[in-house]
PDB file of C-alpha atoms in Angstrom:
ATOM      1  CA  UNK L   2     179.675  61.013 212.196  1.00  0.00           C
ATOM      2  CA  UNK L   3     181.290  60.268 208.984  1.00  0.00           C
ATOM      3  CA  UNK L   4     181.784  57.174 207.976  1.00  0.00           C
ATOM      4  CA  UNK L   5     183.534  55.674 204.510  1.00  0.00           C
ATOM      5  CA  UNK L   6     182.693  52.317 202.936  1.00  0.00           C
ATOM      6  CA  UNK L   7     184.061  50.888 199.518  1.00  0.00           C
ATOM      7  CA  UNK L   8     182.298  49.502 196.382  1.00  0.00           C
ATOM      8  CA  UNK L   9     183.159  49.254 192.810  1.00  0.00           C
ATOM      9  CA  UNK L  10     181.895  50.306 189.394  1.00  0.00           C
ATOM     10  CA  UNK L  11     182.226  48.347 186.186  1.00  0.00           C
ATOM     11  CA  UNK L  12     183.424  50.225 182.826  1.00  0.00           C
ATOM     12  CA  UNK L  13     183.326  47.946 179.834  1.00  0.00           C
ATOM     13  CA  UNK L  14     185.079  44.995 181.345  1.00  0.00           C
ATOM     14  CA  UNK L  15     187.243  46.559 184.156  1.00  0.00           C
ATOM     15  CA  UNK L  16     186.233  47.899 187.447  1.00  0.00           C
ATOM     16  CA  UNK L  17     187.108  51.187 189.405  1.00  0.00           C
ATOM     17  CA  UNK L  18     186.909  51.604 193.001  1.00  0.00           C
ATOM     18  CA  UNK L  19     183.861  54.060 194.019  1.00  0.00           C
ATOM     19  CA  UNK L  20     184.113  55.549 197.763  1.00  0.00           C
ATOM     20  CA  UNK L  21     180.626  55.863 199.756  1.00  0.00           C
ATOM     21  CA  UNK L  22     181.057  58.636 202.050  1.00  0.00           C
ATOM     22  CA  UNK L  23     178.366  58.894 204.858  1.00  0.00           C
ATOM     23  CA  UNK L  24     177.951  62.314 207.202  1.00  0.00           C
ATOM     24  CA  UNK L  25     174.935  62.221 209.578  1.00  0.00           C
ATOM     25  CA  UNK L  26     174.344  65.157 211.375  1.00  0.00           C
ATOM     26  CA  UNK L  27     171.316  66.927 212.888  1.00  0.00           C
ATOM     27  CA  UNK L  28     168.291  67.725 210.819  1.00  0.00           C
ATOM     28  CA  UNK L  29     165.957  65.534 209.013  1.00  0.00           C
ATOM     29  CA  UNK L  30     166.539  65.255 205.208  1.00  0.00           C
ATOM     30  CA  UNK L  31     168.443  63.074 203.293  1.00  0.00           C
ATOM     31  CA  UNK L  32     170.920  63.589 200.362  1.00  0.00           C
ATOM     32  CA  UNK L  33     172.079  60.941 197.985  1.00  0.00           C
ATOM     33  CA  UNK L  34     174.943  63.020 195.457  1.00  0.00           C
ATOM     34  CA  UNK L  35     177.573  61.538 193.316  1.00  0.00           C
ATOM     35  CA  UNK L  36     175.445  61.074 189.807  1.00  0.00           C
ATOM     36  CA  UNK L  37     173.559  58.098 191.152  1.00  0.00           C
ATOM     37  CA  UNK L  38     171.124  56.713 188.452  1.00  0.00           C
ATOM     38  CA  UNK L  39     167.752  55.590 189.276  1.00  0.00           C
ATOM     39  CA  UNK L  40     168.373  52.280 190.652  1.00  0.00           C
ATOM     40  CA  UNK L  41     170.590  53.539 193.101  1.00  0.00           C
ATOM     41  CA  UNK L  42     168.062  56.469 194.188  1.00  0.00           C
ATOM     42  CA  UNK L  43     165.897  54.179 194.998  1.00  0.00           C
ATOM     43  CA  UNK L  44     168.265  52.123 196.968  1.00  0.00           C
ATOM     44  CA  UNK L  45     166.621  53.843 200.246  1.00  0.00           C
ATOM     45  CA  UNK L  46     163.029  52.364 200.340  1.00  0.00           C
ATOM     46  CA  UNK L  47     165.069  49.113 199.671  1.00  0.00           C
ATOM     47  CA  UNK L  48     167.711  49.534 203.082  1.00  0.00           C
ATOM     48  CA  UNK L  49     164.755  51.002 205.099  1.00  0.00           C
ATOM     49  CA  UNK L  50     162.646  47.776 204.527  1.00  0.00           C
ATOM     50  CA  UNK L  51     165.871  45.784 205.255  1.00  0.00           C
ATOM     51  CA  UNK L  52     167.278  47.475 207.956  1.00  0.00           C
ATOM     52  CA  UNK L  53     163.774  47.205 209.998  1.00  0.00           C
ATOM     53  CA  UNK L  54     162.997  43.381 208.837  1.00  0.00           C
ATOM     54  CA  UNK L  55     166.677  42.691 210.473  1.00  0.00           C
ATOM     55  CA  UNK L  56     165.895  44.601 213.466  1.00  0.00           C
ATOM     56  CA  UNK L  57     168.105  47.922 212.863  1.00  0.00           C
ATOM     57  CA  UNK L  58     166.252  51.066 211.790  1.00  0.00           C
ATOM     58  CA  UNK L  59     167.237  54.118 209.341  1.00  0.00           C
ATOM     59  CA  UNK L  60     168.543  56.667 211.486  1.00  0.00           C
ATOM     60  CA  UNK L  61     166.307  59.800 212.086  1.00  0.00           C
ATOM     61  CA  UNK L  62     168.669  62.593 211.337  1.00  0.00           C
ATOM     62  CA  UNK L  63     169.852  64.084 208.589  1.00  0.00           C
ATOM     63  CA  UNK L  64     172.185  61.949 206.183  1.00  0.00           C
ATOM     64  CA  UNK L  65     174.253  63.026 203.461  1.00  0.00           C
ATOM     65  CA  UNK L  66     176.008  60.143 201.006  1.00  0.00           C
ATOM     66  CA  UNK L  67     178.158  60.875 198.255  1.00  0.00           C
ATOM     67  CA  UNK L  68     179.549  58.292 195.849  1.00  0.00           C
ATOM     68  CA  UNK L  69     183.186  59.218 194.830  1.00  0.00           C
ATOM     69  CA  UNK L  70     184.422  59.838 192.370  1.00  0.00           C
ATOM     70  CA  UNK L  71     181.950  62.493 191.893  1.00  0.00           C
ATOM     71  CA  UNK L  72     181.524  63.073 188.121  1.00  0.00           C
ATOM     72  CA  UNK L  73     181.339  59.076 187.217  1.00  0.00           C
ATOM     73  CA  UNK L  74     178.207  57.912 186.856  1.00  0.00           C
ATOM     74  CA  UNK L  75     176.821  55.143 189.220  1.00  0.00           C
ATOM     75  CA  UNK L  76     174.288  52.369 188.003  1.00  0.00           C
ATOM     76  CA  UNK L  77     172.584  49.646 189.506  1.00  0.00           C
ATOM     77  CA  UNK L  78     171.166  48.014 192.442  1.00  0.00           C
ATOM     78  CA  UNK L  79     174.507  46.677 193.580  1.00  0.00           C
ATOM     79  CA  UNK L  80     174.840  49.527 195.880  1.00  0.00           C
ATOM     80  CA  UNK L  81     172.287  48.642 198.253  1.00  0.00           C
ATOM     81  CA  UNK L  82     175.017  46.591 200.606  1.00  0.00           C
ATOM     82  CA  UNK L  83     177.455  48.996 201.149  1.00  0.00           C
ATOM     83  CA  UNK L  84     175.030  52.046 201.311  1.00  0.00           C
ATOM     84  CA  UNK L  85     173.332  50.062 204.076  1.00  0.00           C
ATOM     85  CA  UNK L  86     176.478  49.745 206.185  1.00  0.00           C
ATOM     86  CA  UNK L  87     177.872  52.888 205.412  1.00  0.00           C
ATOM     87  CA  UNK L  88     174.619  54.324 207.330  1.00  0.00           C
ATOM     88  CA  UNK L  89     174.523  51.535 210.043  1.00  0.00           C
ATOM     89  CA  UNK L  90     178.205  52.495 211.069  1.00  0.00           C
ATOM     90  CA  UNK L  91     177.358  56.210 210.733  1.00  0.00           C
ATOM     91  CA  UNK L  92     174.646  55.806 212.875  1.00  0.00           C
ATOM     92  CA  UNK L  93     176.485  53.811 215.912  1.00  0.00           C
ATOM     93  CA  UNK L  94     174.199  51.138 215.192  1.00  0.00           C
ATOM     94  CA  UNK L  95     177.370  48.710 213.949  1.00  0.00           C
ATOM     95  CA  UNK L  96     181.254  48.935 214.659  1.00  0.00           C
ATOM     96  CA  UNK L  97     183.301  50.193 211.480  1.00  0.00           C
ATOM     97  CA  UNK L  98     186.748  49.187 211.931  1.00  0.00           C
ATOM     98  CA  UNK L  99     186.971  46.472 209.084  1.00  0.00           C
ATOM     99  CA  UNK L 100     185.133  48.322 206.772  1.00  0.00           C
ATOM    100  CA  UNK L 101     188.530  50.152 205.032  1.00  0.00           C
ATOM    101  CA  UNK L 102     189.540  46.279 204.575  1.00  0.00           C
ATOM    102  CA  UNK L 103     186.678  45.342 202.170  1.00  0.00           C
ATOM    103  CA  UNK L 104     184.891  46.205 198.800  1.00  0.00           C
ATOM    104  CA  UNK L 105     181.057  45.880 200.096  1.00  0.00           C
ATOM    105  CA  UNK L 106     178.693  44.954 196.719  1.00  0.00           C
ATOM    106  CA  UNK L 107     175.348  42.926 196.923  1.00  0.00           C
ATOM    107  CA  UNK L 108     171.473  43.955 196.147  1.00  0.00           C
ATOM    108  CA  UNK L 109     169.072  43.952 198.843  1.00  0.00           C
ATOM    109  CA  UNK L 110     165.845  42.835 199.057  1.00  0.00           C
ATOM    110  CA  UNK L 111     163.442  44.059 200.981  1.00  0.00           C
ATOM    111  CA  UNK L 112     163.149  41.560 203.447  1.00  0.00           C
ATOM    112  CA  UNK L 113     167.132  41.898 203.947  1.00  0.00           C
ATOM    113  CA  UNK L 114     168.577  38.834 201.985  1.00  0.00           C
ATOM    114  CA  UNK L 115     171.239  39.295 199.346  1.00  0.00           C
ATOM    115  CA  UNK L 116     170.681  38.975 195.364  1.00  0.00           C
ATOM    116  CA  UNK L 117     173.201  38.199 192.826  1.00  0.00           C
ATOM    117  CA  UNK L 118     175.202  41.113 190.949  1.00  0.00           C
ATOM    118  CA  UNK L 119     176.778  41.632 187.936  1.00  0.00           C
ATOM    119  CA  UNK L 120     180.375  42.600 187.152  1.00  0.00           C
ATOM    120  CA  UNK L 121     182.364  40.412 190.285  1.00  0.00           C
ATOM    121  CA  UNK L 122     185.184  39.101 188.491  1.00  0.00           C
ATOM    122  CA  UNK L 123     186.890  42.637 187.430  1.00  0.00           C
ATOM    123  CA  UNK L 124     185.711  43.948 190.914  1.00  0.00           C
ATOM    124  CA  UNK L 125     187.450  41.290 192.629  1.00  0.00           C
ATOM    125  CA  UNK L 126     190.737  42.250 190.515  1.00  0.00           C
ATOM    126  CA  UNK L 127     190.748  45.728 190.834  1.00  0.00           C
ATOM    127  CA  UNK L 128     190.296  45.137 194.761  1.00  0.00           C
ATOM    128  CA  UNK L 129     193.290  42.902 194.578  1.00  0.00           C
ATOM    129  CA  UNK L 130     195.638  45.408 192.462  1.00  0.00           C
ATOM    130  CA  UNK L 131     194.483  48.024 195.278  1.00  0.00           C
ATOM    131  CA  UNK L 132     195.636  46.331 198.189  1.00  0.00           C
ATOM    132  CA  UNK L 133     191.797  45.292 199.867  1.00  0.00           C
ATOM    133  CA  UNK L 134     191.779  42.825 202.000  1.00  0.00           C
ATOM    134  CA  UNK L 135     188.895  40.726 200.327  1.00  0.00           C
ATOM    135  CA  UNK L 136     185.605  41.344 199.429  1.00  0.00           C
ATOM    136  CA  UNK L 137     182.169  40.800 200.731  1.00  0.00           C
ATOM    137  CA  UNK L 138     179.453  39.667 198.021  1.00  0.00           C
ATOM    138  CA  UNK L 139     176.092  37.817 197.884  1.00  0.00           C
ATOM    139  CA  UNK L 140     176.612  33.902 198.288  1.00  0.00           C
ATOM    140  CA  UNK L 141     175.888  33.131 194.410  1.00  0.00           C
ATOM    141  CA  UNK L 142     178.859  35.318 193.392  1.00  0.00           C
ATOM    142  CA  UNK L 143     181.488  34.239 195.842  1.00  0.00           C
ATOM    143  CA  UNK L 144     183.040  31.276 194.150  1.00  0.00           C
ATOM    144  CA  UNK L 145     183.573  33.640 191.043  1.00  0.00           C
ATOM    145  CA  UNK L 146     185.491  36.370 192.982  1.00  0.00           C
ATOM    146  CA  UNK L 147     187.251  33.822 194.920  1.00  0.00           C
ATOM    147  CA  UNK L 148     188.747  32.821 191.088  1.00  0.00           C
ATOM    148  CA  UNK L 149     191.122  36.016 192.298  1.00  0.00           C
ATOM    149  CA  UNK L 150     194.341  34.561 194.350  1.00  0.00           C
ATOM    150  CA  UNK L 151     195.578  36.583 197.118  1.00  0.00           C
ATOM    151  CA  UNK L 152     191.998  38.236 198.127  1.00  0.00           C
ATOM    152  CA  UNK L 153     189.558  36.727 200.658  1.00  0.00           C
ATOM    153  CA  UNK L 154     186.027  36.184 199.168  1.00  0.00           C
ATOM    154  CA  UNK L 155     183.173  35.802 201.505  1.00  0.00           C
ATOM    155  CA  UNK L 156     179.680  35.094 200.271  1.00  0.00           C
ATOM    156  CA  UNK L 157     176.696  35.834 202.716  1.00  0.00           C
ATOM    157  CA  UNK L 158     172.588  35.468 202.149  1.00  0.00           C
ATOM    158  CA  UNK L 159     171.616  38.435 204.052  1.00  0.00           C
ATOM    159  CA  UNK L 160     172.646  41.638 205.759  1.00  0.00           C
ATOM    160  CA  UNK L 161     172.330  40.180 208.927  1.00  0.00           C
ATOM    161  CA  UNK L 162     175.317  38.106 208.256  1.00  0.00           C
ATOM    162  CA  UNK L 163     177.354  40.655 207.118  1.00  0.00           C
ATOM    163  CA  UNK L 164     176.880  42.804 209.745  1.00  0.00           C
ATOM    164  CA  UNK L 165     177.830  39.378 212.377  1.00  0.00           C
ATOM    165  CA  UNK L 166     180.753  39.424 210.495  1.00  0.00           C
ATOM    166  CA  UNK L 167     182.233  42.385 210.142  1.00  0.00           C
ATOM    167  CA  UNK L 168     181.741  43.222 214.351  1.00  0.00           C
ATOM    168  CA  UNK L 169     182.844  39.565 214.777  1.00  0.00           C
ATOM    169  CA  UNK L 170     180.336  38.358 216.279  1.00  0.00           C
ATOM    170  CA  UNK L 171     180.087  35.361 213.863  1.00  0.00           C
ATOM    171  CA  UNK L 172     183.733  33.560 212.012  1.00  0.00           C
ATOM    172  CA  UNK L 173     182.681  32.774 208.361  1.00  0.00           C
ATOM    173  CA  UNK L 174     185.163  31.324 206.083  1.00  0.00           C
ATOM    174  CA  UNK L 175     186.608  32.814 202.616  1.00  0.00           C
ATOM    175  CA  UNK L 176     185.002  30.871 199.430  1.00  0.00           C
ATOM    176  CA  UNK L 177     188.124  28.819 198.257  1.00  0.00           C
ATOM    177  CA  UNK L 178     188.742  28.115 194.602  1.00  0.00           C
ATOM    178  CA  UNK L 179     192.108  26.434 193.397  1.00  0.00           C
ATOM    179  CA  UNK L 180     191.894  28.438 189.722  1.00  0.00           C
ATOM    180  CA  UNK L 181     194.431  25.972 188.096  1.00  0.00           C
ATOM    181  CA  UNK L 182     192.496  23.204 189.491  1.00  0.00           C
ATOM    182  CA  UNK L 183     189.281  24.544 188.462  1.00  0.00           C
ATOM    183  CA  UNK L 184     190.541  25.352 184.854  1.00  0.00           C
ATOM    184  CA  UNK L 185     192.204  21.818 184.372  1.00  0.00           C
ATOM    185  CA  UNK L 186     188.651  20.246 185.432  1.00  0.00           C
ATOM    186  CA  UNK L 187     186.746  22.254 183.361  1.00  0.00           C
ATOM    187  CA  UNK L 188     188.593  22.295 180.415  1.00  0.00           C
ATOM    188  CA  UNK L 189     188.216  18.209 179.740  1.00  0.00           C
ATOM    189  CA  UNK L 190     184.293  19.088 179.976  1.00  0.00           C
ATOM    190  CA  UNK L 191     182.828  19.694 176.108  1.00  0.00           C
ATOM    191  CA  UNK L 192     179.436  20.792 175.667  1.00  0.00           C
ATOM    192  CA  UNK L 193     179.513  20.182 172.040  1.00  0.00           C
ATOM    193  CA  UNK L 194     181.604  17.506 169.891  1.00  0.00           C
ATOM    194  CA  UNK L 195     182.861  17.817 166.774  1.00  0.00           C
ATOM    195  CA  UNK L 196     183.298  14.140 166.481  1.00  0.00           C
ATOM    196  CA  UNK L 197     179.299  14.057 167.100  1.00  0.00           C
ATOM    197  CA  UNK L 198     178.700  15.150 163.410  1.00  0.00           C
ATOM    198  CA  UNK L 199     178.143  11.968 160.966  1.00  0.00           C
ATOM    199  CA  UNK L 200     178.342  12.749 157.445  1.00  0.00           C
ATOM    200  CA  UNK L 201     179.036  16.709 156.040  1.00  0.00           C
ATOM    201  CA  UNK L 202     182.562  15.880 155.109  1.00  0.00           C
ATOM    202  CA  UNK L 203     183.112  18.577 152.755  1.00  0.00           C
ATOM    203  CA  UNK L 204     182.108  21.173 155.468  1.00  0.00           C
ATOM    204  CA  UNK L 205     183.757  19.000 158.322  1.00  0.00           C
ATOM    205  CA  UNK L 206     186.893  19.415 155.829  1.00  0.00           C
ATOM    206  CA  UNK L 207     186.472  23.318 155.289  1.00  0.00           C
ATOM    207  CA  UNK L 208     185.922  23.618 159.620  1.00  0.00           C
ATOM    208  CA  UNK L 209     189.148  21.602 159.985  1.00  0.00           C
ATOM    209  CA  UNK L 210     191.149  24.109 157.412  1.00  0.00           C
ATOM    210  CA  UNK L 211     189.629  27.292 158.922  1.00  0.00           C
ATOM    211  CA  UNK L 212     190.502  26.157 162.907  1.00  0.00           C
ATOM    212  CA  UNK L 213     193.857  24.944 161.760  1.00  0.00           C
ATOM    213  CA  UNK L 214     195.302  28.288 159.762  1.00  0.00           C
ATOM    214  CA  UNK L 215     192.691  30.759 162.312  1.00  0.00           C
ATOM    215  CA  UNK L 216     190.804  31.573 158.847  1.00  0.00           C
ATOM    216  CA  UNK L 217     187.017  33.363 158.664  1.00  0.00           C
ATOM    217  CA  UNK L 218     184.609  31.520 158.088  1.00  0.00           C
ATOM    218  CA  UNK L 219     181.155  31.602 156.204  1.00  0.00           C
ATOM    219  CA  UNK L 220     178.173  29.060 155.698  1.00  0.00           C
ATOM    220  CA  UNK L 221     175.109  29.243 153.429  1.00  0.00           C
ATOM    221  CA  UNK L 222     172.520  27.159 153.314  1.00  0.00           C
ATOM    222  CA  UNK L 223     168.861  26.484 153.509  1.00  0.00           C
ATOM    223  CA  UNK L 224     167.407  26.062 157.373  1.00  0.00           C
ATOM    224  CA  UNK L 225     168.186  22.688 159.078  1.00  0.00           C
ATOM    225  CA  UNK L 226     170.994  22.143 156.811  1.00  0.00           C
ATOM    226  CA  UNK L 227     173.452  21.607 160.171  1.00  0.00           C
ATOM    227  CA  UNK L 228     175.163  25.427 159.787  1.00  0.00           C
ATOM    228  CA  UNK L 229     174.405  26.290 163.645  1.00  0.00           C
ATOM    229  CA  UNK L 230     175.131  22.630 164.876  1.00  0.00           C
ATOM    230  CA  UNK L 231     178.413  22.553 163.263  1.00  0.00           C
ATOM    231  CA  UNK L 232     179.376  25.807 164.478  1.00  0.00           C
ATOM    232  CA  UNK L 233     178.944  25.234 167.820  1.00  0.00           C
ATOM    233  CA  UNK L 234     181.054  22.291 167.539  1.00  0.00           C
ATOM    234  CA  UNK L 235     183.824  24.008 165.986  1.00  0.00           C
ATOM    235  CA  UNK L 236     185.000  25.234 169.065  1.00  0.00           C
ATOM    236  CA  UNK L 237     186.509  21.198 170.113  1.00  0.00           C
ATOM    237  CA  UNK L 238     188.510  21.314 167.651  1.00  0.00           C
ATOM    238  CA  UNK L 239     190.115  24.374 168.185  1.00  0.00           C
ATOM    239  CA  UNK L 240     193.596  24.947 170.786  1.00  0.00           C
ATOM    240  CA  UNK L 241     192.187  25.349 174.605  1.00  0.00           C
ATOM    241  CA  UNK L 242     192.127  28.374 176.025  1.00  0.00           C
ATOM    242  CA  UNK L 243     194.749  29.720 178.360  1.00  0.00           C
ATOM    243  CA  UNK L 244     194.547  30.544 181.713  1.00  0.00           C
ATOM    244  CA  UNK L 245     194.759  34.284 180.901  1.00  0.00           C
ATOM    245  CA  UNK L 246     192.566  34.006 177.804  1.00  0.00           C
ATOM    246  CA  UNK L 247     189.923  31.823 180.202  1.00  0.00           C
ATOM    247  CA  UNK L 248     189.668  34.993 182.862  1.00  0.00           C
ATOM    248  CA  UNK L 249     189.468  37.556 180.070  1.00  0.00           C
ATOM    249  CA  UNK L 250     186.230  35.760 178.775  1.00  0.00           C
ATOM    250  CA  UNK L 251     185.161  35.128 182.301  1.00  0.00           C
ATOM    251  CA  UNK L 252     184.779  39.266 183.037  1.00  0.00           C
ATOM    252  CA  UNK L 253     183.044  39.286 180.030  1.00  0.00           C
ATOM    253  CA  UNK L 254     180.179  36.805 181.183  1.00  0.00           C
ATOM    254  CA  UNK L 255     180.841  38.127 184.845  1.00  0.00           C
ATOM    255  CA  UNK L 256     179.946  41.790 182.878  1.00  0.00           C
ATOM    256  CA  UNK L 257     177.334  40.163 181.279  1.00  0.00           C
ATOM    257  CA  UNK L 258     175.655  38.402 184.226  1.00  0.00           C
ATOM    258  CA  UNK L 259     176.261  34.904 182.453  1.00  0.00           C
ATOM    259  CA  UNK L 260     177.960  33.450 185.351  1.00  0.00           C
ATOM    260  CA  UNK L 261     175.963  30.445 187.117  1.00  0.00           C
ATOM    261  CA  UNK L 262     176.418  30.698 190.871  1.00  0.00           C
ATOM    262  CA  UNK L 263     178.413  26.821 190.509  1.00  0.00           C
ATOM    263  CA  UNK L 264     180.792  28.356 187.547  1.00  0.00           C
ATOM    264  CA  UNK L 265     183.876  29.908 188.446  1.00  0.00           C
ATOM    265  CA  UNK L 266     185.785  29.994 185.759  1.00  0.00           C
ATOM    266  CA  UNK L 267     185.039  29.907 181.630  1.00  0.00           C
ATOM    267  CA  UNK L 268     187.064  27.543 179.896  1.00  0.00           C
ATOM    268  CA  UNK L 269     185.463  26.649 176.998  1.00  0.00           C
ATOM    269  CA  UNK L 270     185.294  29.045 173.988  1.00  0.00           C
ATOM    270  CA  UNK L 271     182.264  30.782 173.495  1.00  0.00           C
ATOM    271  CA  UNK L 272     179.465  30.571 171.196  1.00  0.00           C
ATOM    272  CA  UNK L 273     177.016  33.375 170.371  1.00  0.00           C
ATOM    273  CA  UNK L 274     174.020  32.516 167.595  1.00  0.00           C
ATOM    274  CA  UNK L 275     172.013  35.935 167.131  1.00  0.00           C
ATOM    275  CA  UNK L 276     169.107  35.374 164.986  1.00  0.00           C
ATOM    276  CA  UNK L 277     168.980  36.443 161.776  1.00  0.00           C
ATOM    277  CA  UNK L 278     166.218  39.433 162.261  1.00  0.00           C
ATOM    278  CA  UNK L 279     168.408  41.147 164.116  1.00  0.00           C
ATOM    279  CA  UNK L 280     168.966  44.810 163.185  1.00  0.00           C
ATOM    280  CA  UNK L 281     171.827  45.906 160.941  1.00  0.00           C
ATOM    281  CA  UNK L 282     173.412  48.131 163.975  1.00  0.00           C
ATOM    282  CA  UNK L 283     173.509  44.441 165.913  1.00  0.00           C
ATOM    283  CA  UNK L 284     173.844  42.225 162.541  1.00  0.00           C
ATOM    284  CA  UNK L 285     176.864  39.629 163.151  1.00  0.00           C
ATOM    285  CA  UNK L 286     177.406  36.456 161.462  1.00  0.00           C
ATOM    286  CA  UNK L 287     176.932  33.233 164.261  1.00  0.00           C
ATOM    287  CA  UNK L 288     181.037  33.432 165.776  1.00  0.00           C
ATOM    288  CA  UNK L 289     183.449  31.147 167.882  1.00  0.00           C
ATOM    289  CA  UNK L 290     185.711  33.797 169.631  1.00  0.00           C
TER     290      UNK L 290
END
């Protein structure tokens, strides 16, 4: 029986939509194509030890999966999920007629719960722009997908839960987040004053002049002298982000894996303080973007 499921991939800081194809037929071997890396090889000891923990079992036959598109390569352990149900409902074992509605991501362990993935923010808007009907993600990455208006976001802790779900045996509710809400709230929150910094009024001055006209910016000085302190501060005094600007450097964290499981949305500017033995290749001075 073959069965389709859908997942994403993440390229720099958008996603594409990957199709898991699943044929089970007679015989005995099993086939994993599609230029899986690694991680994703190895996703079957993973959904074996899941499936049996939760009381289903890996079918006995053989099974043939192939990740489409075909010539893109697929990393990561965020395959597990959907490679799970994709054999489940090729096996009989589970009902497939939701499955077209949903992009399936989540890492399993092997006692069947649900770990947190990378990547869910441009996931969640590429499922949007294709017309899915939500998405179904590990719990600590639902309130960032849900971020995405117009697309259902449902967080669960295991596979059991999903698989409740999508035969309906159990109603779980979409992860609500009111994004303009959210980014209002969060954007009165500062980490790091400028107005904290007594004294340093010549550099205080320079700061000011450099966040006003959108100038580079360079400071030299001994250790301890305050150059890392004020830079992180620079960042209150410079124009909030917007809305668009705040999910653009949300995918990047999302890409990342930055994202807390309680944060849903980056609204402050970020900071990045590489130390200085850091290779030429990777050498950048410490930056507000």
């Amino acid at each position: 029986m073959l069965v389709k499921t859908f997942g994403s991939a993440v390229s720099g800081i958008d996603a594409y939509t990957i199709t898991i194809e699943v044929n089970i037929s007679k015989g005995i071997r099993f086939f994993l194509v599609g230029l899986p890396d690694n991680a994703v090889k190895e996703s079957h000891q993973r959904i074996d030890s899941a499936l049996k923990v939760s009381n289903y079992k890996w079918p006995g036959h053989k099974i043939v999966i192939n990740m489409a598109p075909a010539d893109i390569r697929k990393e990561g352990a965020a395959y597990d999920l959907p490679l799970a149900i994709g054999v489940l409902a090729a096996s009989s074992q589970i009902v497939n007629h939701k499955l077209s509605d949903y992009i399936i991501m989540g890492e399993l362990s092997l006692d069947g719960s649900l770990q947190a993935i990378k990547g869910v923010l441009p996931m969640a808007l590429r499922a949007k722009e294709e017309g899915f009907k939500g998405c179904i993600l590990p719990l600590e990455n639902a309130r960032e997908a849900a971020v995405v208006n117009d697309i259902d976001a449902y967080g669960f802790e295991n596979i059991t839960q999903v698989i409740r779900f999508l035969e309906d045996e159990d109603t779980y509710e979409p992860v609500k987040v009111d994004t303009e809400q959210e980014f209002e709230r969060s954007t009165q929150v500062v980490d790091f004053d400028f107005s904290d910094v007594k004294g340093q009024e010549s550099v205080k001055r320079s700061l000011e002049i450099a966040a006003a006209g959108g100038h580079n910016l360079i400071m030299i000085g001994p250790p301890g002298a305050g150059k890392s302190m004020l830079a992180k501060r620079l960042a209150s005094i410079l124009p909030p982000l917007t809305l668009d600007e705040a999910l653009e450097t949300t995918k990047i964290h999302s890409v990342a894996g930055k994202t807390g499981s309680d944060t849903a949305l980056i609204t402050q500017r970020p900071f990045r303080s590489p130390h200085h033995t850091i290779s030429d290749d990777a050498h950048c001075l410490k930056a507000v973007v």
